[in-house]
CSV table of C-alpha atoms and ligand atoms in Angstrom, one decimal:
chain,number,residue,atom,x,y,z
A,255,MET,CA,51.9,137.2,143.1
A,256,LEU,CA,49.6,134.2,142.9
A,257,THR,CA,46.2,135.4,141.8
A,258,LYS,CA,43.0,133.7,142.9
A,259,LEU,CA,42.5,132.4,139.3
A,260,HIS,CA,46.0,131.0,139.2
A,261,PHE,CA,45.5,129.4,142.5
A,262,LEU,CA,42.3,127.7,141.3
A,263,SER,CA,44.0,126.5,138.2
A,264,LEU,CA,46.9,125.1,140.1
A,265,LEU,CA,44.5,123.4,142.4
A,266,LEU,CA,42.6,121.9,139.4
A,267,ARG,CA,45.8,120.7,137.8
A,268,ASN,CA,46.8,118.8,140.9
A,269,THR,CA,43.5,117.4,141.9
A,270,ASN,CA,44.6,113.8,142.0
A,271,HIS,CA,45.3,114.2,145.7
A,272,PHE,CA,41.7,115.3,146.1
A,273,GLY,CA,40.2,112.4,144.2
A,274,MET,CA,39.5,114.4,141.0
A,275,SER,CA,40.9,113.8,137.6
A,276,LYS,CA,43.9,115.7,136.4
A,277,ILE,CA,43.5,118.3,133.6
A,278,GLU,CA,45.0,117.3,130.3
A,279,THR,CA,46.3,120.1,128.1
A,280,LEU,CA,46.1,120.0,124.3
A,281,ASP,CA,49.9,119.6,124.1
A,282,GLU,CA,49.8,116.6,126.5
A,283,PHE,CA,46.9,115.1,124.6
A,284,ILE,CA,48.7,115.5,121.2
A,285,LEU,CA,51.9,113.9,122.5
A,286,LYS,CA,50.0,111.0,124.0
A,287,ARG,CA,48.4,110.3,120.7
A,288,GLN,CA,51.5,110.9,118.6
A,289,ASP,CA,51.6,107.2,117.5
A,290,GLU,CA,48.1,107.5,116.0
A,291,HIS,CA,49.2,110.2,113.7
A,292,THR,CA,50.3,109.8,110.1
A,293,ASP,CA,54.0,110.2,110.9
A,294,SER,CA,56.1,109.1,113.8
A,295,SER,CA,58.6,112.0,113.6
A,296,GLY,CA,56.5,114.3,115.7
A,297,SER,CA,56.0,116.7,112.8
A,298,PHE,CA,52.3,116.4,112.7
A,299,SER,CA,52.1,116.9,116.5
A,300,ARG,CA,54.1,120.1,116.2
A,301,LEU,CA,51.8,121.3,113.5
A,302,LEU,CA,48.7,120.8,115.6
A,303,ARG,CA,50.4,122.5,118.5
A,304,ASP,CA,51.3,125.5,116.4
A,305,ILE,CA,47.6,125.7,115.2
A,306,GLY,CA,46.7,125.9,118.9
A,307,ILE,CA,49.2,128.7,119.4
A,308,ALA,CA,47.8,130.7,116.5
A,309,ALA,CA,44.3,130.2,117.9
A,310,LYS,CA,45.4,131.7,121.2
A,311,ILE,CA,46.8,134.8,119.6
A,312,VAL,CA,43.7,135.3,117.5
A,313,ASN,CA,41.6,134.7,120.6
A,314,ARG,CA,43.4,137.5,122.5
A,315,GLU,CA,42.5,139.9,119.7
A,316,VAL,CA,38.9,138.7,119.3
A,317,ASN,CA,38.5,139.4,123.0
A,318,LYS,CA,39.6,143.0,122.5
A,319,ALA,CA,37.3,143.5,119.5
A,320,GLY,CA,34.7,145.4,121.6
A,321,LEU,CA,37.4,148.0,122.4
A,322,VAL,CA,37.6,149.0,118.8
A,323,ASN,CA,36.3,152.5,119.5
A,324,ILE,CA,38.9,153.0,122.1
A,325,LEU,CA,41.8,151.4,120.3
A,326,GLY,CA,40.8,152.8,116.9
A,327,VAL,CA,38.9,151.6,113.9
A,328,GLU,CA,40.2,149.8,110.9
A,329,GLY,CA,42.7,151.9,108.9
A,330,SER,CA,43.3,154.3,111.7
A,331,GLN,CA,46.5,154.2,113.9
A,332,ASN,CA,46.4,152.9,117.4
A,333,SER,CA,48.1,154.5,120.4
A,334,THR,CA,51.4,152.8,119.5
A,335,GLY,CA,51.3,154.1,116.0
A,336,ASP,CA,50.4,150.7,114.4
A,337,GLU,CA,47.7,150.5,111.8
A,338,VAL,CA,44.5,149.0,113.2
A,339,GLN,CA,43.5,145.9,111.1
A,340,LYS,CA,40.3,144.2,110.4
A,341,LEU,CA,40.1,141.1,112.6
A,342,ASP,CA,39.8,138.7,109.6
A,343,VAL,CA,42.9,140.2,108.1
A,344,PHE,CA,44.7,139.9,111.5
A,345,ALA,CA,43.6,136.3,112.0
A,346,ASN,CA,44.8,135.4,108.5
A,347,GLU,CA,48.2,137.0,109.0
A,348,LYS,CA,48.7,135.3,112.4
A,349,PHE,CA,47.8,131.9,111.2
A,350,ILE,CA,50.0,132.2,108.1
A,351,GLU,CA,52.8,133.6,110.1
A,352,THR,CA,52.6,130.8,112.8
A,353,LEU,CA,52.2,128.0,110.2
A,354,SER,CA,55.0,129.4,108.0
A,355,MET,CA,57.4,129.5,110.9
A,356,SER,CA,56.5,126.1,112.2
A,357,GLY,CA,58.7,124.4,109.5
A,358,GLU,CA,56.1,121.6,109.3
A,359,VAL,CA,54.0,123.1,106.5
A,360,CYS,CA,54.9,123.2,102.8
A,361,GLY,CA,51.7,125.0,101.6
A,362,ILE,CA,48.9,127.1,103.0
A,363,ALA,CA,45.6,128.1,101.3
A,364,SER,CA,43.3,130.6,102.9
A,365,GLU,CA,39.9,131.9,102.2
A,366,GLU,CA,41.4,135.3,102.4
A,367,ASN,CA,44.1,134.8,99.7
A,368,MET,CA,43.4,134.3,96.0
A,369,GLU,CA,46.4,132.0,95.6
A,370,PHE,CA,48.1,129.5,97.8
A,371,ILE,CA,51.2,130.4,99.8
A,372,ILE,CA,54.5,128.6,99.9
A,373,PRO,CA,56.3,129.3,103.2
A,374,GLU,CA,60.1,129.6,103.3
A,375,ILE,CA,61.3,126.1,104.3
A,376,PRO,CA,64.5,125.5,106.4
A,377,ALA,CA,67.1,123.8,104.2
A,378,HIS,CA,67.3,120.6,106.4
A,379,LYS,CA,63.5,120.1,106.3
A,380,LYS,CA,61.0,118.6,103.8
A,381,PRO,CA,57.6,119.3,105.4
A,382,GLN,CA,54.7,117.2,104.0
A,383,TYR,CA,51.7,119.0,105.3
A,384,ILE,CA,49.3,121.4,103.5
A,385,VAL,CA,47.0,123.5,105.6
A,386,VAL,CA,43.7,125.0,104.3
A,387,MET,CA,41.8,127.4,106.4
A,388,ASP,CA,39.1,130.0,107.0
A,389,PRO,CA,40.9,132.1,109.5
A,390,LEU,CA,37.8,134.0,110.7
A,391,ASP,CA,34.4,132.5,110.1
A,392,GLY,CA,31.3,134.6,110.7
A,393,SER,CA,33.2,137.9,110.2
A,394,SER,CA,29.9,139.9,110.1
A,395,ASN,CA,29.4,139.0,113.8
A,396,ILE,CA,32.6,140.7,115.1
A,397,ASP,CA,31.2,144.2,115.4
A,398,VAL,CA,28.3,143.0,117.4
A,399,ASN,CA,30.1,140.8,119.9
A,400,VAL,CA,28.7,137.5,118.6
A,401,SER,CA,30.6,134.2,118.2
A,402,VAL,CA,33.1,133.8,115.4
A,403,GLY,CA,35.4,130.9,114.6
A,404,THR,CA,38.4,129.5,112.7
A,405,ILE,CA,38.2,126.4,110.5
A,406,PHE,CA,41.2,124.4,109.3
A,407,GLY,CA,42.0,121.2,107.4
A,408,VAL,CA,45.3,119.4,106.9
A,409,TYR,CA,46.3,117.3,103.8
A,410,LYS,CA,49.5,115.5,103.0
A,411,ARG,CA,51.1,116.7,99.8
A,412,ILE,CA,50.8,114.4,96.8
A,413,SER,CA,53.4,116.0,94.5
A,414,PRO,CA,57.1,114.9,94.8
A,415,ASP,CA,58.7,116.7,97.7
A,416,SER,CA,61.8,117.5,95.6
A,417,GLY,CA,60.1,120.8,94.5
A,418,PRO,CA,57.6,123.3,95.7
A,419,VAL,CA,53.9,122.3,96.3
A,420,GLN,CA,51.6,122.3,93.3
A,421,LYS,CA,47.9,123.3,93.0
A,422,GLU,CA,47.0,119.6,92.9
A,423,ASP,CA,48.3,119.3,96.4
A,424,PHE,CA,45.4,121.6,97.5
A,425,LEU,CA,42.8,120.3,95.1
A,426,GLN,CA,42.3,117.0,97.0
A,427,LYS,CA,39.0,115.6,97.9
A,428,GLY,CA,37.8,116.1,101.5
A,429,SER,CA,38.1,112.4,102.1
A,430,ASN,CA,41.9,112.8,101.8
A,431,MET,CA,42.2,115.1,104.8
A,432,VAL,CA,44.3,113.8,107.6
A,433,ALA,CA,43.0,116.3,110.2
A,434,ALA,CA,40.4,119.0,110.5
A,435,GLY,CA,39.3,121.3,113.3
A,436,TYR,CA,37.6,124.5,114.3
A,437,VAL,CA,38.1,127.1,117.0
A,438,LEU,CA,35.0,128.7,118.5
A,439,TYR,CA,35.6,132.1,120.0
A,440,GLY,CA,32.4,132.2,122.1
A,441,THR,CA,31.4,132.5,125.7
A,442,SER,CA,34.5,130.4,126.1
A,443,THR,CA,37.1,129.5,123.5
A,444,LEU,CA,37.1,126.0,122.3
A,445,LEU,CA,39.3,124.0,119.9
A,446,VAL,CA,37.7,120.9,118.4
A,447,TYR,CA,39.6,118.6,116.1
A,448,THR,CA,39.8,115.2,114.6
A,449,THR,CA,42.6,113.2,113.0
A,450,GLY,CA,40.2,110.5,111.9
A,451,ASN,CA,40.0,108.8,115.2
A,452,GLY,CA,37.0,110.6,116.7
A,453,VAL,CA,36.6,114.2,117.8
A,454,ASN,CA,37.9,115.9,120.9
A,455,GLY,CA,37.3,119.3,122.3
A,456,PHE,CA,39.5,121.6,124.4
A,457,THR,CA,38.5,124.7,126.3
A,458,LEU,CA,40.9,127.5,126.7
A,459,ASP,CA,41.6,128.2,130.4
A,460,PRO,CA,42.6,131.9,130.2
A,461,SER,CA,44.2,131.8,133.6
A,462,ILE,CA,46.9,129.4,132.5
A,463,GLY,CA,46.7,130.1,128.8
A,464,GLU,CA,46.2,126.4,127.9
A,465,PHE,CA,43.6,124.5,125.9
A,466,CYS,CA,42.4,121.8,128.3
A,467,LEU,CA,40.6,118.6,127.3
A,468,SER,CA,36.9,119.3,128.1
A,469,HIS,CA,35.0,117.2,125.6
A,470,ARG,CA,36.4,113.7,125.0
A,471,ASN,CA,35.3,111.6,122.0
A,472,ILE,CA,32.4,113.9,121.0
A,473,LYS,CA,29.4,112.1,119.5
A,474,MET,CA,26.6,114.2,118.2
A,475,PRO,CA,23.0,113.1,118.9
A,476,GLU,CA,21.4,111.1,116.1
A,477,ALA,CA,18.6,113.7,116.0
A,478,GLY,CA,17.7,117.0,117.7
A,479,ASN,CA,15.3,119.8,117.9
A,480,TYR,CA,17.1,122.4,115.9
A,481,TYR,CA,17.3,123.4,112.3
A,482,SER,CA,19.7,126.1,111.1
A,483,VAL,CA,19.3,128.0,107.9
A,484,ASN,CA,19.2,131.6,106.6
A,485,GLN,CA,15.4,131.6,106.3
A,486,GLY,CA,15.7,135.1,104.8
A,487,TYR,CA,16.7,133.4,101.5
A,488,TYR,CA,13.7,131.1,101.6
A,489,LEU,CA,12.2,132.3,98.3
A,490,LYS,CA,15.6,131.9,96.6
A,491,PHE,CA,16.0,128.2,97.4
A,492,ASP,CA,14.9,125.4,95.1
A,493,LEU,CA,11.4,124.1,95.6
A,494,GLU,CA,12.4,120.8,97.3
A,495,MET,CA,14.5,122.7,99.8
A,496,ARG,CA,11.7,125.1,100.5
A,497,ARG,CA,9.4,122.1,101.1
A,498,TYR,CA,11.9,120.5,103.4
A,499,ILE,CA,12.3,123.7,105.4
A,500,ASP,CA,8.5,123.8,105.7
A,501,HIS,CA,8.6,120.2,106.9
A,502,CYS,CA,11.1,121.2,109.6
A,503,SER,CA,8.8,124.0,110.7
A,504,ASP,CA,5.8,121.5,110.7
A,505,LEU,CA,7.8,119.3,113.0
A,506,ASN,CA,8.1,122.2,115.4
A,507,LEU,CA,11.8,122.2,115.2
A,508,ARG,CA,13.4,125.3,116.6
A,509,LEU,CA,15.1,127.6,114.2
A,510,ARG,CA,18.6,128.9,115.2
A,511,TYR,CA,20.9,130.8,112.9
A,512,ILE,CA,24.0,132.7,114.1
A,513,GLY,CA,25.6,133.3,110.7
A,514,SER,CA,28.8,131.7,111.6
A,515,MET,CA,29.0,128.1,110.4
A,516,VAL,CA,31.3,127.2,113.2
A,517,SER,CA,28.9,128.4,115.9
A,518,ASP,CA,25.8,126.9,114.1
A,519,ILE,CA,27.5,123.5,113.7
A,520,HIS,CA,28.9,123.6,117.2
A,521,ARG,CA,25.3,123.8,118.6
A,522,ILE,CA,24.3,120.9,116.5
A,523,MET,CA,27.4,118.8,117.5
A,524,PHE,CA,26.1,118.9,121.1
A,525,GLN,CA,22.4,119.3,120.9
A,526,GLY,CA,21.6,117.6,117.6
A,527,GLY,CA,19.9,119.1,114.5
A,528,ILE,CA,20.5,120.0,110.9
A,529,PHE,CA,22.3,122.9,109.3
A,530,LEU,CA,21.6,123.9,105.7
A,531,TYR,CA,23.2,126.4,103.3
A,532,PRO,CA,21.4,125.5,100.0
A,533,ASN,CA,22.2,127.0,96.6
A,534,THR,CA,20.3,130.2,96.0
A,535,ARG,CA,19.6,132.3,92.9
A,536,LYS,CA,22.6,134.5,93.9
A,537,TYR,CA,24.8,131.5,94.6
A,538,PRO,CA,23.7,128.7,92.2
A,539,GLN,CA,26.7,126.5,93.3
A,540,GLY,CA,26.1,127.4,97.0
A,541,LYS,CA,28.0,130.0,99.0
A,542,LEU,CA,30.2,128.1,101.4
A,543,ARG,CA,33.7,127.2,100.3
A,544,LEU,CA,34.5,123.5,99.8
A,545,LEU,CA,38.1,123.6,100.8
A,546,TYR,CA,38.0,126.0,103.7
A,547,GLU,CA,34.6,125.4,105.2
A,548,CYS,CA,32.6,122.4,103.8
A,549,TYR,CA,35.4,119.7,103.7
A,550,PRO,CA,36.8,120.3,107.2
A,551,MET,CA,33.5,120.8,108.9
A,552,SER,CA,32.1,117.7,107.1
A,553,PHE,CA,35.1,115.6,108.3
A,554,ILE,CA,34.5,116.7,111.9
A,555,VAL,CA,30.7,116.1,111.7
A,556,GLU,CA,31.2,112.6,110.2
A,557,GLN,CA,33.8,111.7,112.8
A,558,ALA,CA,31.2,112.7,115.4
A,559,GLY,CA,28.7,110.3,113.9
A,560,GLY,CA,26.9,112.9,111.7
A,561,MET,CA,26.5,113.2,108.0
A,562,ALA,CA,27.2,115.9,105.4
A,563,LEU,CA,25.6,116.1,101.9
A,564,SER,CA,25.3,118.6,99.1
A,565,CYS,CA,21.8,119.6,98.0
A,566,LYS,CA,22.3,117.2,95.1
A,567,LEU,CA,22.6,114.6,97.8
A,568,GLU,CA,26.2,113.7,97.2
A,569,ARG,CA,28.6,113.1,100.2
A,570,ILE,CA,30.5,116.3,100.6
A,571,LEU,CA,33.8,114.6,101.3
A,572,ASP,CA,33.6,112.7,98.0
A,573,LEU,CA,33.1,115.8,95.9
A,574,GLU,CA,35.8,116.6,93.4
A,575,ILE,CA,37.3,120.1,93.6
A,576,LYS,CA,38.7,122.0,90.6
A,577,LYS,CA,39.3,125.5,92.0
A,578,LEU,CA,40.7,126.7,95.3
A,579,HIS,CA,37.7,128.9,96.1
A,580,GLU,CA,35.1,126.5,94.7
A,581,THR,CA,31.8,126.6,96.6
A,582,SER,CA,29.1,124.0,97.3
A,583,SER,CA,25.6,123.8,98.8
A,584,ILE,CA,25.6,121.8,102.0
A,585,VAL,CA,23.2,120.1,104.4
A,586,MET,CA,24.9,118.6,107.5
A,587,GLY,CA,24.2,117.5,111.0
A,588,SER,CA,22.6,114.6,112.9
A,589,SER,CA,22.7,111.4,110.9
A,590,LYS,CA,19.0,110.5,111.2
A,591,MET,CA,17.9,114.0,110.2
A,592,VAL,CA,20.2,114.2,107.2
A,593,ARG,CA,19.1,110.8,106.1
A,594,GLU,CA,15.4,111.9,106.4
A,595,MET,CA,16.2,115.1,104.5
A,596,LYS,CA,17.6,112.9,101.7
A,597,GLU,CA,14.6,110.6,101.6
A,598,PHE,CA,12.3,113.7,101.7
A,599,VAL,CA,14.0,115.3,98.8
A,600,GLU,CA,14.2,112.1,96.7
A,601,LYS,CA,10.5,111.5,97.3
A,602,TYR,CA,9.6,115.1,96.6
A,603,SER,CA,11.7,115.3,93.4
A,604,ALA,CA,10.1,112.0,92.2
A,605,ILE,CA,6.5,113.3,92.3
A,606,ASN,CA,7.3,116.7,90.8
B,912,LIG,P1,33.0,134.1,106.4
B,912,LIG,O1,32.7,135.1,107.5
B,912,LIG,O2,34.2,133.3,106.6
B,912,LIG,O3,32.9,134.7,105.1
B,912,LIG,O4,31.9,133.0,106.5
B,912,LIG,C1,30.5,133.3,106.7
B,912,LIG,C2,29.7,132.1,106.1
B,912,LIG,C3,29.4,131.1,107.2
B,912,LIG,O5,30.1,131.0,108.3
B,912,LIG,C4,27.9,131.3,107.5
B,912,LIG,O6,27.3,130.2,107.7
B,912,LIG,C5,27.4,132.0,106.2
B,912,LIG,O7,28.5,132.6,105.6
B,912,LIG,C6,26.5,133.1,106.5
B,912,LIG,O8,26.1,133.6,105.3
B,912,LIG,P2,24.7,134.4,105.1
B,912,LIG,O9,24.9,135.7,105.8
B,912,LIG,O10,24.5,134.5,103.7
B,912,LIG,O11,23.6,133.6,105.8
B,913,LIG,MN1,33.5,131.2,106.8
B,914,LIG,MN1,36.2,133.9,106.8
């Protein structure tokens, strides 16, 4: 039976007759842009499409998270006798499973796994792509129904494809990424990604189960009214960062901090502002992971016209990486504000 929602979606999809533009799904968009991608075989397009599929599966589960008391808590058994999993473990497994089966991926590194994973590869295939990911970002938000996300980045392998991938394939600088994206499981679910030709956003239409192009060629404002930092660690930041945060407060910027990098950056992408996760006494090298969080988010932010630096004022995408789980401090967001932060810190460090 045709539900009201289905009817509305069908109507929307065929709106040309009514003078409105037709909805473009993620798959259609990817196909149209296939020639912009790094290969012409369609392999990269299929990989992106598979990431979209994994995101939909995780989205379904995120949406059920509030039912945990009914469906059972982690470690217990649900009504069908399956063990109930933590959502970050579930998301990790689903992404790994989907990417492994895609046949387009020769290596996966996840924030949730100590070592990288080599999927089984069909004999006739020689996949070139490496995926790095934070399957569930902002995991402390799940139990309280606040937004979480997924972050991913894609590299091309650099080792010869006659053998399995090597660690060096993963330890590439962020500037080598060929694609990066995030999924925001929020009031609606959005997939935002770049292949180095701008950033586009797709909103999941639950009635048809498709990501539909909703934000074409996203450009973040050059400046905005928001700063986003865990102010609770204020006393644990270096002096110049403390002074810069005071400066943000002096400027009457509004403080917003969700505790999920994806959600905090997403606000800034659209409303402008600056996001900071400086090094602290507990995390002298910073807390956020270069490979799974900082590189991909910096790639997206730069493609949207923003900037991303470490607290040592180096461009994040140019940082060398030595370990899979290496971390970095980070300041990112609207270009004018990040540039001003840099000048502020340089000036402040010079007089002290
Ligand atoms: P994850 O849930 O993947 O471990 O990531 C959480 C990260 C990041 O998303 C967020 O900005 C930051 O950790 C929050 O950390 P604090 O609670 O220390 O502020
Ligand atoms: Mn994270
Ligand atoms: Mn995570």
